[in-house]
CSV table of C-alpha atoms in Angstrom, one decimal:
chain,number,residue,atom,x,y,z
A,1,MET,CA,-0.1,0.2,0.1
A,2,ASP,CA,1.4,3.4,-1.3
A,3,TYR,CA,2.3,5.8,1.4
A,4,ILE,CA,-0.6,8.7,1.7
A,5,ASP,CA,-1.8,11.5,4.6
A,6,VAL,CA,-4.9,10.1,5.9
A,7,PRO,CA,-6.7,13.4,7.6
A,8,SER,CA,-6.7,13.4,11.4
A,9,TYR,CA,-10.0,13.7,12.0
A,10,PHE,CA,-10.8,10.5,10.4
A,11,LEU,CA,-8.2,8.6,13.7
A,12,CYS,CA,-9.2,7.4,16.7
A,13,PRO,CA,-7.6,9.7,19.5
A,14,ILE,CA,-7.3,6.2,21.7
A,15,SER,CA,-5.0,4.3,19.5
A,16,MET,CA,-4.5,7.0,16.7
A,17,GLN,CA,-6.5,4.2,13.3
A,18,LEU,CA,-8.8,4.9,10.4
A,19,MET,CA,-12.2,4.7,12.1
A,20,GLY,CA,-14.4,2.0,11.4
A,21,ASP,CA,-17.6,2.5,13.5
A,22,PRO,CA,-17.2,6.6,15.0
A,23,VAL,CA,-19.2,6.9,17.8
A,24,THR,CA,-19.9,9.6,19.7
A,25,VAL,CA,-19.2,10.0,23.7
A,26,SER,CA,-21.2,12.4,25.8
A,27,THR,CA,-18.4,14.7,25.9
A,28,GLY,CA,-18.9,15.1,22.3
A,29,ILE,CA,-15.6,13.4,21.4
A,30,THR,CA,-15.4,10.7,18.5
A,31,TYR,CA,-13.9,7.4,18.9
A,32,ASP,CA,-13.8,4.0,16.9
A,33,ARG,CA,-16.7,2.0,19.0
A,34,GLU,CA,-14.3,-0.8,19.8
A,35,ASN,CA,-11.0,1.1,21.4
A,36,ILE,CA,-13.7,3.2,24.0
A,37,GLU,CA,-15.6,0.5,24.6
A,38,ARG,CA,-12.7,-1.4,25.6
A,39,TRP,CA,-11.9,1.8,27.2
A,40,LEU,CA,-14.8,2.1,29.2
A,41,TYR,CA,-16.2,-1.1,29.6
A,42,ALA,CA,-12.9,-3.5,29.9
A,43,PHE,CA,-10.5,-1.0,31.6
A,44,LYS,CA,-13.5,0.2,33.6
A,45,ASN,CA,-12.9,3.9,33.1
A,46,ASN,CA,-15.4,6.3,33.4
A,47,THR,CA,-13.7,8.7,31.8
A,48,CYS,CA,-13.4,10.6,28.6
A,49,PRO,CA,-9.7,9.5,27.8
A,50,VAL,CA,-9.5,13.4,25.7
A,51,THR,CA,-10.9,15.5,28.3
A,52,LYS,CA,-11.0,13.2,31.1
A,53,GLN,CA,-14.1,14.5,32.3
A,54,VAL,CA,-16.6,11.5,33.7
A,55,VAL,CA,-18.6,9.7,31.2
A,56,PHE,CA,-21.9,10.0,32.9
A,57,ASP,CA,-24.0,7.8,29.8
A,58,ALA,CA,-22.2,4.6,28.4
A,59,ASP,CA,-24.4,5.0,25.9
A,60,LEU,CA,-22.2,6.1,22.2
A,61,THR,CA,-24.4,7.9,19.6
A,62,PRO,CA,-23.0,6.9,16.3
A,63,ASN,CA,-21.6,9.5,14.1
A,64,HIS,CA,-23.1,8.2,10.5
A,65,THR,CA,-21.4,11.8,8.7
A,66,LEU,CA,-18.2,10.9,9.8
A,67,ARG,CA,-18.3,7.7,9.1
A,68,ARG,CA,-19.5,8.2,5.4
A,69,LEU,CA,-16.8,10.6,5.1
A,70,ILE,CA,-14.5,8.4,5.7
A,71,GLN,CA,-15.9,5.5,3.6
A,72,ALA,CA,-16.3,8.5,0.3
A,73,TRP,CA,-12.3,8.9,1.5
A,74,CYS,CA,-11.5,4.8,1.0
A,75,THR,CA,-13.3,4.6,-1.8
A,76,LEU,CA,-11.2,7.7,-3.4
A,77,ASN,CA,-7.6,6.6,-2.3
A,78,ALA,CA,-8.6,3.1,-3.4
A,79,SER,CA,-5.6,3.2,-5.8
A,80,HIS,CA,-3.7,3.6,-3.5
A,81,GLY,CA,-4.6,0.1,-1.5
A,82,ILE,CA,-7.3,1.7,0.8
A,83,GLU,CA,-9.7,-0.5,1.2
A,84,ARG,CA,-13.6,0.9,2.0
A,85,ILE,CA,-14.7,0.4,5.9
A,86,PRO,CA,-18.0,-1.8,5.6
A,87,THR,CA,-21.1,0.0,7.1
A,88,PRO,CA,-21.2,-1.6,10.5
A,89,LYS,CA,-24.3,-3.6,11.9
A,90,PRO,CA,-26.3,-1.3,15.1
A,91,PRO,CA,-25.0,-2.7,18.5
A,92,VAL,CA,-27.2,-4.9,20.3
A,93,ASP,CA,-29.6,-4.0,22.9
A,94,LYS,CA,-31.3,-5.1,25.4
A,95,ALA,CA,-34.5,-4.9,24.2
A,96,HIS,CA,-33.2,-7.6,21.4
A,97,ILE,CA,-31.4,-10.1,24.0
A,98,VAL,CA,-34.9,-9.7,26.0
A,99,LYS,CA,-37.0,-10.5,23.6
A,100,LEU,CA,-34.3,-13.2,23.0
A,101,LEU,CA,-34.4,-14.6,26.3
A,102,ASN,CA,-38.1,-15.5,26.3
A,103,ASP,CA,-38.0,-16.6,22.7
A,104,ALA,CA,-36.0,-19.2,24.9
A,105,LYS,CA,-38.0,-19.7,27.7
A,106,LYS,CA,-41.0,-20.3,25.6
A,107,SER,CA,-39.7,-23.8,24.1
A,108,PRO,CA,-37.0,-25.7,25.5
A,109,HIS,CA,-36.0,-27.2,22.0
A,110,THR,CA,-34.8,-23.4,21.1
A,111,GLN,CA,-32.9,-23.0,23.9
A,112,LEU,CA,-29.7,-24.1,21.8
A,113,LYS,CA,-30.3,-21.9,19.0
A,114,CYS,CA,-31.3,-19.1,21.6
A,115,LEU,CA,-28.2,-20.5,23.2
A,116,GLY,CA,-25.4,-19.8,19.8
A,117,ARG,CA,-27.2,-16.6,19.6
A,118,LEU,CA,-26.2,-15.4,22.8
A,119,ARG,CA,-22.6,-16.8,22.4
A,120,SER,CA,-22.3,-14.8,19.5
A,121,ILE,CA,-23.6,-11.5,21.3
A,122,ALA,CA,-21.1,-12.1,24.2
A,123,TYR,CA,-18.0,-12.3,22.5
A,124,GLY,CA,-19.0,-9.5,20.4
A,125,SER,CA,-17.8,-6.9,22.5
A,126,GLU,CA,-17.2,-5.5,26.2
A,127,ARG,CA,-20.3,-3.5,25.8
A,128,ASN,CA,-22.3,-6.9,24.4
A,129,LYS,CA,-21.6,-8.2,28.0
A,130,LYS,CA,-22.6,-5.7,30.2
A,131,CYS,CA,-26.1,-5.5,28.3
A,132,LEU,CA,-26.8,-9.6,28.7
A,133,GLU,CA,-26.1,-9.1,32.2
A,134,ALA,CA,-28.9,-5.7,32.0
A,135,ALA,CA,-31.1,-7.5,30.7
A,136,GLY,CA,-31.3,-10.7,32.8
A,137,ALA,CA,-29.2,-13.2,30.6
A,138,VAL,CA,-26.9,-14.1,34.0
A,139,GLU,CA,-30.4,-15.3,35.6
A,140,PHE,CA,-31.1,-16.6,32.4
A,141,LEU,CA,-28.0,-19.0,31.5
A,142,ALA,CA,-28.0,-20.3,35.7
A,143,SER,CA,-31.7,-21.5,35.9
A,144,ILE,CA,-30.2,-23.5,33.0
A,145,ILE,CA,-26.8,-25.0,34.8
A,146,LYS,CA,-29.6,-25.6,37.7
A,147,GLU,CA,-32.3,-27.8,36.0
A,148,ASP,CA,-32.5,-31.0,37.0
A,149,GLU,CA,-31.2,-33.5,34.0
A,150,GLU,CA,-34.8,-35.2,34.4
A,151,VAL,CA,-36.2,-32.2,32.4
A,152,GLY,CA,-33.5,-32.8,30.0
A,153,LEU,CA,-34.8,-35.9,29.4
A,154,ASP,CA,-39.1,-35.4,29.9
A,155,THR,CA,-38.5,-32.9,26.5
A,156,GLY,CA,-35.7,-34.9,24.8
A,157,ILE,CA,-33.3,-32.0,24.3
A,158,GLU,CA,-29.3,-32.0,24.2
A,159,PHE,CA,-29.6,-31.3,27.7
A,160,ASN,CA,-25.5,-32.2,28.3
A,161,LYS,CA,-25.3,-29.4,25.2
A,162,VAL,CA,-27.7,-27.1,26.5
A,163,LYS,CA,-26.1,-27.0,30.1
A,164,ASP,CA,-22.4,-27.3,28.6
A,165,GLU,CA,-23.7,-24.2,26.5
A,166,ALA,CA,-24.8,-22.2,29.2
A,167,LEU,CA,-22.0,-22.3,30.9
A,168,SER,CA,-19.4,-21.6,28.7
A,169,ILE,CA,-21.4,-18.0,28.0
A,170,LEU,CA,-21.9,-17.1,31.8
A,171,ASN,CA,-18.2,-17.9,32.0
A,172,HIS,CA,-17.5,-15.1,29.3
A,173,ILE,CA,-20.0,-12.2,30.5
A,174,GLN,CA,-17.7,-12.2,33.0
A,175,THR,CA,-20.7,-11.3,35.9
A,176,SER,CA,-20.4,-8.2,38.1
A,177,GLU,CA,-19.9,-9.0,41.9
A,178,THR,CA,-23.9,-7.9,42.3
A,179,ASP,CA,-24.7,-10.4,40.1
A,180,LEU,CA,-22.7,-12.9,41.5
A,181,ARG,CA,-23.6,-12.8,45.1
A,182,LYS,CA,-27.6,-13.2,43.5
A,183,LEU,CA,-25.9,-16.6,42.5
A,184,LEU,CA,-24.5,-17.2,45.5
A,185,GLY,CA,-27.2,-16.4,47.8
A,186,ASP,CA,-29.6,-18.3,45.8
A,187,GLU,CA,-30.2,-21.5,48.5
A,188,GLY,CA,-26.7,-22.9,47.3
A,189,ASP,CA,-28.8,-24.4,44.6
A,190,PHE,CA,-26.3,-22.8,41.8
A,191,VAL,CA,-23.2,-23.8,43.9
A,192,GLU,CA,-24.2,-26.9,44.2
A,193,ALA,CA,-24.9,-27.3,40.4
A,194,LEU,CA,-21.5,-26.3,40.3
A,195,ILE,CA,-20.2,-28.4,42.1
A,196,HIS,CA,-21.9,-31.3,39.9
A,197,VAL,CA,-20.1,-30.5,36.7
A,198,MET,CA,-16.7,-30.1,38.4
A,199,ASN,CA,-17.1,-33.8,39.4
A,200,GLY,CA,-18.2,-34.5,35.5
A,201,GLU,CA,-16.4,-36.1,33.1
A,202,ASN,CA,-16.3,-32.6,30.5
A,203,TYR,CA,-13.1,-31.1,30.8
A,204,GLN,CA,-14.3,-28.0,29.0
A,205,SER,CA,-17.3,-27.7,31.4
A,206,ARG,CA,-15.6,-28.8,34.5
A,207,THR,CA,-12.6,-25.8,34.0
A,208,HIS,CA,-15.7,-23.0,33.3
A,209,ALA,CA,-17.1,-24.4,36.5
A,210,ILE,CA,-14.5,-23.7,38.9
A,211,MET,CA,-13.3,-20.8,36.6
A,212,LEU,CA,-17.2,-19.7,37.7
A,213,LEU,CA,-16.8,-21.5,41.4
A,214,LYS,CA,-13.8,-18.8,41.8
A,215,ALA,CA,-15.3,-16.0,40.6
A,216,ILE,CA,-18.3,-16.6,43.5
A,217,LEU,CA,-17.0,-17.3,46.2
A,218,GLU,CA,-13.9,-14.8,46.2
A,219,VAL,CA,-17.3,-12.4,46.7
A,220,GLY,CA,-18.9,-14.8,49.6
A,221,ASP,CA,-18.8,-13.9,53.1
A,222,PRO,CA,-17.2,-16.7,56.1
A,223,VAL,CA,-21.4,-18.4,56.2
A,224,HIS,CA,-20.5,-19.1,52.8
A,225,LEU,CA,-16.5,-20.2,53.1
A,226,ILE,CA,-17.5,-22.6,56.2
A,227,THR,CA,-19.9,-24.9,54.6
A,228,ILE,CA,-18.7,-25.3,51.9
A,229,LYS,CA,-19.4,-29.3,51.4
A,230,PRO,CA,-16.7,-32.5,50.8
A,231,ASP,CA,-18.0,-32.7,47.9
A,232,PHE,CA,-16.2,-29.5,46.1
A,233,PHE,CA,-12.9,-30.6,47.2
A,234,PHE,CA,-13.3,-33.8,45.2
A,235,GLY,CA,-13.9,-31.8,42.9
A,236,VAL,CA,-11.1,-29.4,43.3
A,237,VAL,CA,-8.4,-32.7,43.3
A,238,HIS,CA,-10.2,-34.3,40.1
A,239,ILE,CA,-9.4,-30.8,38.0
A,240,LEU,CA,-5.9,-30.8,39.9
A,241,GLN,CA,-5.5,-34.7,39.0
A,242,ASP,CA,-6.0,-33.8,35.3
A,243,GLN,CA,-4.0,-33.2,32.4
A,244,LYS,CA,-6.5,-32.2,29.9
A,245,ILE,CA,-8.0,-28.9,32.4
A,246,LEU,CA,-6.0,-25.4,30.9
A,247,ASN,CA,-3.3,-24.2,33.9
A,248,GLN,CA,-5.6,-20.9,34.0
A,249,ALA,CA,-8.2,-23.5,35.8
A,250,SER,CA,-5.7,-25.7,38.1
A,251,LYS,CA,-4.4,-22.0,39.3
A,252,ALA,CA,-8.4,-20.9,39.8
A,253,ALA,CA,-8.7,-24.3,41.4
A,254,LEU,CA,-5.4,-23.8,43.6
A,255,LYS,CA,-6.4,-20.3,44.6
A,256,LEU,CA,-9.9,-21.5,45.8
A,257,LEU,CA,-8.3,-23.8,48.5
A,258,VAL,CA,-6.2,-20.6,49.5
A,259,GLU,CA,-8.9,-19.1,49.9
A,260,LEU,CA,-11.3,-21.4,51.6
A,261,CYS,CA,-8.7,-23.5,53.6
A,262,PRO,CA,-8.3,-20.7,56.3
A,263,TRP,CA,-12.2,-21.5,56.9
A,264,GLY,CA,-13.7,-23.8,59.3
A,265,ARG,CA,-13.2,-27.8,58.5
A,266,ASN,CA,-11.9,-27.6,55.3
A,267,ARG,CA,-8.8,-28.0,55.7
A,268,ILE,CA,-9.9,-31.4,56.5
A,269,LYS,CA,-12.6,-31.6,53.8
A,270,ALA,CA,-9.3,-31.3,51.7
A,271,VAL,CA,-7.4,-34.0,53.3
A,272,GLN,CA,-10.0,-36.1,53.2
A,273,ALA,CA,-10.4,-35.7,49.8
A,274,GLY,CA,-6.8,-36.2,48.9
A,275,ALA,CA,-5.5,-33.1,48.2
A,276,VAL,CA,-2.1,-34.0,49.9
A,277,SER,CA,-1.2,-35.8,47.3
A,278,VAL,CA,-2.3,-34.2,44.7
A,279,LEU,CA,-0.1,-31.2,45.6
A,280,ILE,CA,2.9,-33.5,46.0
A,281,GLU,CA,2.6,-34.9,42.5
A,282,LEU,CA,2.0,-31.4,41.2
A,283,LEU,CA,5.3,-30.1,43.3
A,284,LEU,CA,6.9,-32.8,41.1
A,285,ASP,CA,5.2,-32.5,38.1
A,286,THR,CA,6.1,-28.2,37.8
A,287,SER,CA,8.5,-26.1,37.9
A,288,GLU,CA,6.6,-22.8,37.3
A,289,MET,CA,6.9,-20.2,40.2
A,290,ARG,CA,3.8,-19.3,41.2
A,291,ALA,CA,2.0,-22.6,40.6
A,292,CYS,CA,4.9,-24.0,42.7
A,293,GLU,CA,4.0,-21.2,45.4
A,294,LEU,CA,0.2,-21.7,45.4
A,295,VAL,CA,0.8,-25.6,46.1
A,296,LEU,CA,3.0,-25.0,49.1
A,297,ILE,CA,1.0,-21.7,50.2
A,298,VAL,CA,-1.9,-25.2,50.2
A,299,LEU,CA,0.2,-27.4,51.6
A,300,ASN,CA,1.6,-25.5,54.4
A,301,GLN,CA,-2.0,-25.2,55.6
A,302,LEU,CA,-3.4,-28.3,55.4
A,303,CYS,CA,-0.2,-29.7,57.2
A,304,SER,CA,-1.6,-27.2,60.2
A,305,CYS,CA,-4.0,-30.1,60.9
A,306,ALA,CA,-2.1,-33.5,61.9
A,307,GLU,CA,-4.0,-35.1,59.6
A,308,GLY,CA,-2.3,-32.8,56.7
A,309,ARG,CA,1.3,-33.7,58.0
A,310,ALA,CA,0.2,-37.4,58.4
A,311,GLU,CA,-0.5,-37.7,54.4
A,312,LEU,CA,3.0,-35.6,53.6
A,313,LEU,CA,4.4,-38.4,55.9
A,314,LYS,CA,2.6,-41.0,54.2
A,315,HIS,CA,3.9,-39.7,50.5
A,316,GLY,CA,7.5,-41.2,49.9
A,317,ALA,CA,8.2,-37.6,48.4
A,318,GLY,CA,6.5,-35.9,50.8
A,319,LEU,CA,9.5,-34.6,52.6
A,320,ALA,CA,11.9,-34.8,50.2
A,321,VAL,CA,9.7,-32.5,47.5
A,322,VAL,CA,8.9,-29.7,49.8
A,323,SER,CA,13.0,-29.5,50.6
A,324,LYS,CA,13.5,-29.4,47.6
A,325,LYS,CA,11.4,-26.2,46.3
A,326,ILE,CA,13.3,-24.4,49.0
A,327,LEU,CA,15.8,-21.7,47.5
A,328,ARG,CA,14.4,-23.3,44.1
A,329,VAL,CA,11.1,-21.4,43.4
A,330,SER,CA,10.4,-17.8,45.2
A,331,HIS,CA,11.2,-15.9,48.7
A,332,THR,CA,7.6,-16.7,48.8
A,333,GLY,CA,8.0,-20.7,48.0
A,334,THR,CA,11.1,-21.0,50.6
A,335,ASP,CA,9.6,-19.4,53.2
A,336,ARG,CA,6.5,-21.3,53.0
A,337,ALA,CA,8.0,-24.9,52.9
A,338,VAL,CA,9.9,-24.2,55.7
A,339,ARG,CA,6.8,-23.5,57.6
A,340,ILE,CA,5.8,-26.6,56.8
A,341,LEU,CA,9.0,-28.5,57.8
A,342,SER,CA,8.7,-26.4,61.1
A,343,SER,CA,5.2,-27.7,61.5
A,344,ILE,CA,7.1,-31.3,60.9
A,345,SER,CA,8.9,-30.9,63.1
A,346,ARG,CA,7.4,-29.8,66.0
A,347,PHE,CA,4.4,-31.5,65.7
A,348,SER,CA,5.0,-35.0,64.3
A,349,ALA,CA,9.0,-35.2,64.6
A,350,THR,CA,9.3,-39.0,65.3
A,351,ASP,CA,12.0,-41.1,65.7
A,352,ARG,CA,11.5,-42.0,62.0
A,353,VAL,CA,10.1,-38.7,60.7
A,354,LEU,CA,13.7,-37.4,61.8
A,355,GLU,CA,15.8,-39.9,60.3
A,356,GLU,CA,13.8,-39.5,57.1
A,357,MET,CA,14.5,-35.7,57.1
A,358,LEU,CA,18.1,-36.3,57.1
A,359,GLN,CA,18.5,-38.7,54.5
A,360,ALA,CA,16.3,-37.2,52.4
A,361,GLY,CA,18.4,-33.8,52.5
A,362,VAL,CA,16.2,-31.6,54.5
A,363,VAL,CA,18.6,-31.2,57.0
A,364,SER,CA,21.2,-30.4,55.0
A,365,LYS,CA,18.9,-27.8,53.3
A,366,LEU,CA,17.7,-25.6,56.4
A,367,CYS,CA,21.7,-25.6,56.6
A,368,LEU,CA,21.6,-24.2,53.4
A,369,VAL,CA,19.2,-21.4,54.7
A,370,LEU,CA,21.3,-20.0,57.1
A,371,GLN,CA,24.2,-19.2,54.7
A,372,VAL,CA,22.0,-18.0,51.6
A,373,ASP,CA,20.7,-15.0,51.3
A,374,CYS,CA,16.7,-14.9,52.1
A,375,SER,CA,14.4,-13.8,53.8
A,376,LEU,CA,15.2,-13.3,58.0
A,377,LYS,CA,11.4,-15.2,58.5
A,378,ALA,CA,13.1,-18.5,57.0
A,379,LYS,CA,16.4,-17.4,58.7
A,380,ASP,CA,15.2,-17.7,61.9
A,381,ARG,CA,12.7,-21.0,61.5
A,382,ALA,CA,15.0,-23.1,60.1
A,383,LYS,CA,17.4,-22.6,63.2
A,384,GLU,CA,14.5,-22.9,65.8
A,385,ILE,CA,13.7,-26.5,63.5
A,386,LEU,CA,17.9,-27.4,63.5
A,387,LYS,CA,18.1,-26.7,66.8
A,388,LEU,CA,15.0,-28.2,68.0
A,389,HIS,CA,16.8,-31.1,66.8
A,390,SER,CA,20.0,-30.9,67.5
A,391,ARG,CA,20.6,-33.6,69.9
A,392,VAL,CA,19.7,-36.3,66.8
A,393,TRP,CA,21.0,-34.0,63.7
A,394,LYS,CA,24.5,-32.0,64.9
A,395,ASN,CA,26.9,-35.3,64.7
A,396,SER,CA,25.5,-36.4,61.6
A,397,SER,CA,27.6,-37.7,59.1
A,398,CYS,CA,24.5,-37.1,56.5
A,399,ILE,CA,25.3,-33.7,57.0
A,400,PRO,CA,28.3,-32.1,54.4
A,401,PRO,CA,31.1,-30.8,56.6
A,402,HIS,CA,30.9,-27.1,54.9
A,403,LEU,CA,27.1,-27.2,55.8
A,404,LEU,CA,27.8,-29.0,59.0
A,405,SER,CA,30.1,-25.6,60.6
A,406,SER,CA,26.6,-23.5,60.5
A,407,TYR,CA,24.3,-25.4,62.4
A,408,PRO,CA,23.6,-23.2,65.3
A,409,THR,CA,24.4,-24.1,68.3
A,410,CYS,CA,21.5,-24.7,71.4
């Protein structure tokens, strides 16, 4: 394409690119629709990028005159390789979505077709997501997800396909905190439905379910967090075990455990669901920093109870892999790993465990912590552990001489 000067008023002030769908905000400045919608909805700004004035009304007025001028300019410069911008379709409005939802409610047989249209709208723009939420799409999609399977069998519709589609759309909408609270306060029915999906076989739907659960429980109060049922933890463990699950979903599952394990008997529920063994296997298989940090944070929480410590010691690689991550992940990872070893040494230090800590190199790694640059808290905890069992460890031949020299005196 030949170089050609573009009139400055044809360019969007945000991207400085030719506007394909010029719209004017309440401050009188014209932007390209896609750019200003991303600014207002995705980046959650409420000001005009040029004037910095508050945009009180998010409705964007199409600037048809400017669009026609741009199209005419494109036509005149076609010989220079300029393609004419197409006339944009009218944006979806709330009334259109309400009609679509009402049509879907009338007949279960039309639901899949309507969901396909809702998906297209949701993926269209950030503005469309807000419009869907305002029209009641969140409640409609949640009702499908909660629907009993027998309803689908009675009507002859592809029940699982409909539910999977509804889950996908709801996850993409990125529901507001207000609507998330409504879903959480729905007598637990919606959370129960998501837990059921999370324990199912469709890995994509399970991914969507864990992402939604994370968003919902993040706005929950302590009552909701304390009363989470054991099935939830079995579902989370199932997700962490599944190699088909996306890394984003695995991290969401780990973050949920971080949030939930401090509350009530949730640590016991997680341990009983097999979380400790799965977390150790994850530590063995991953070297990604944030994933390792999250695993170590959860393991530290679970090792604050006797059941969690017993499960870690039962695993053949438990002590070794925790020790291995010290000084290899981050300051956070090192701190949590030392805390885990502190819990073991203070509350579960049988003769067998103390000998295993020697043989697995745990004691040597703790001595190394005292010699290198890491947090003072980690150093203090390592020193406490070494002092606590110095009678058993200090004269052991398992500790290399260059590390033994740093062994603290009692």
